[in-house]
Coordinates of C-alpha atoms in Angstrom, one line a residue:
X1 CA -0.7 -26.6 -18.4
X2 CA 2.6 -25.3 -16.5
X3 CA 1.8 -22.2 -14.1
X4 CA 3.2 -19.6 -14.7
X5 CA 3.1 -17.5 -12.1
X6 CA 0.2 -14.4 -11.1
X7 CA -0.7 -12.9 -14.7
X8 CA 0.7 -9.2 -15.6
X9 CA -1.4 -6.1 -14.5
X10 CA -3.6 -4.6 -17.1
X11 CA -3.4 -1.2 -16.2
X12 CA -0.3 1.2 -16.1
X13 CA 1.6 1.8 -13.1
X14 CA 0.3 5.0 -11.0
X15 CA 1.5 6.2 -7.5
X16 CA -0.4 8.6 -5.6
X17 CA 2.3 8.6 -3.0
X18 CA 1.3 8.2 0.8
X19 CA -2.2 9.9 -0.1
X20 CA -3.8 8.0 2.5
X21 CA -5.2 8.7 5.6
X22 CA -2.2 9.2 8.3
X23 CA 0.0 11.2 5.2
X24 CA -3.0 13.3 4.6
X25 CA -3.2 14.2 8.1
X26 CA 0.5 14.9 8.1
X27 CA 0.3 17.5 4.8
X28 CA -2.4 18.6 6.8
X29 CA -0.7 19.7 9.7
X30 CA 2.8 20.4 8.3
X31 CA 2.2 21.8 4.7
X32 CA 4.4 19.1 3.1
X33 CA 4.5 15.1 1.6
X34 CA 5.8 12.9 4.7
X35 CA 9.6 11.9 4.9
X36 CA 8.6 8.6 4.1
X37 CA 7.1 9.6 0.8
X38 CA 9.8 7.1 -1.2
X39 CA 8.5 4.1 1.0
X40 CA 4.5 4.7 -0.2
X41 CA 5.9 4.8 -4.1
X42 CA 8.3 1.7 -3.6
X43 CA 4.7 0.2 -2.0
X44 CA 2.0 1.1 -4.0
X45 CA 4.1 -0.6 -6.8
X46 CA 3.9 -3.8 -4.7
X47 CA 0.5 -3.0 -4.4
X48 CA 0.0 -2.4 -8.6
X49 CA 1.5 -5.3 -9.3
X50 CA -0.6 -7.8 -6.3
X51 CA 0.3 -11.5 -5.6
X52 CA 0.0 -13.3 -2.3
X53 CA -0.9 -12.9 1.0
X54 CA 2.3 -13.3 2.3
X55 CA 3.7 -10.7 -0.3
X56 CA 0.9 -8.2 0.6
X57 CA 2.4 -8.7 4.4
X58 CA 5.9 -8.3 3.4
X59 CA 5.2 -4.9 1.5
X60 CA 3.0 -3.8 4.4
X61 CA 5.8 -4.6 6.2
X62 CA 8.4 -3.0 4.4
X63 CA 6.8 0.5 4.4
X64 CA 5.8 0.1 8.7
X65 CA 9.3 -1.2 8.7
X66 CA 10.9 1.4 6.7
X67 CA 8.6 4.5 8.8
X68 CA 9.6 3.4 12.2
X69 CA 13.4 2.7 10.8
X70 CA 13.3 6.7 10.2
X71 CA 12.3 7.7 13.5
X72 CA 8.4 7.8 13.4
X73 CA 7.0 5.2 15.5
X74 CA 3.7 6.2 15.6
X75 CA 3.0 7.2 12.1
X76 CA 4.5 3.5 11.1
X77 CA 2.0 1.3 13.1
X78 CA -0.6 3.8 11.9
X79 CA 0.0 4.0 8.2
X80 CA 0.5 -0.3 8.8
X81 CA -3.0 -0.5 10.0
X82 CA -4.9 1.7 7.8
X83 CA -3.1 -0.5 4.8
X84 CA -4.0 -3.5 6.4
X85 CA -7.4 -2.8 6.6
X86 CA -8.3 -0.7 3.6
X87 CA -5.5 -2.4 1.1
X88 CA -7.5 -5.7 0.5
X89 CA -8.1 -6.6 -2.9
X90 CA -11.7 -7.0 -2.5
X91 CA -12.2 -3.2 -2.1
X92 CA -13.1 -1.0 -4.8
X93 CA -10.6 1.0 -4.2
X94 CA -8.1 2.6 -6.4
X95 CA -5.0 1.8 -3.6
X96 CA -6.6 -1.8 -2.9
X97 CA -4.0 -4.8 -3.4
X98 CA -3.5 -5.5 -7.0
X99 CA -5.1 -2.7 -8.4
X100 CA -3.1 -3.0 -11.7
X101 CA -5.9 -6.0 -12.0
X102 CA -9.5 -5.6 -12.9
X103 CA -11.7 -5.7 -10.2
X104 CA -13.2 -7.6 -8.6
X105 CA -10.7 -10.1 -8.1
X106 CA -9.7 -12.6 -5.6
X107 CA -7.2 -12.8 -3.3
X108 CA -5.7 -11.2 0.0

């Protein structure tokens, strides 16, 4: 048969909007959502949705990319590397790469 490219995600679209680590510490410290909060909810529906390697790096990416482009150096290569290495889509977690998908699943 034809492929058809990665299959749909079974669950509905969430965001829980840069509730990670680094923008935890940042509500922490300064009462409010980080000024990047638009760049976690463009990512985590990349991250919903899953696919390849090389689109996990672009999104990851993107949202470093996107961080440092407003002014926050720091707080870009930090959110970067938490995503890259608690976003894998062998986690359990809820954030984890492709979590519109069942899990466990294969792939970056």
């Amino acid at each position: 048969p034809a492929h058809r490219g990665p299959a749909a995600p079974v669950k509905p679209f969430r965001t829980d909007g840069c509730s990670g680590g680094m923008s935890a510490l940042w509500r922490l410290f300064t009462g409010h959502n980080p000024p990047w909060q638009d760049l976690c909810e463009e990512h985590d529906l990349a991250y919903w949705m899953g696919g390849t390697w090389e689109q996990r790096w672009d999104a990851d990416s993107r949202l470093r990319n996107g961080i440092i482009g407003r002014g926050y150096l720091f707080w870009g290569l930090a959110v970067f590397v938490g995503v890259r290495l608690f976003g894998c889509s062998w986690w359990p977690f809820p954030w984890r790469w492709g979590f519109g998908h069942a899990w466990p699943r294969s792939g970056p």
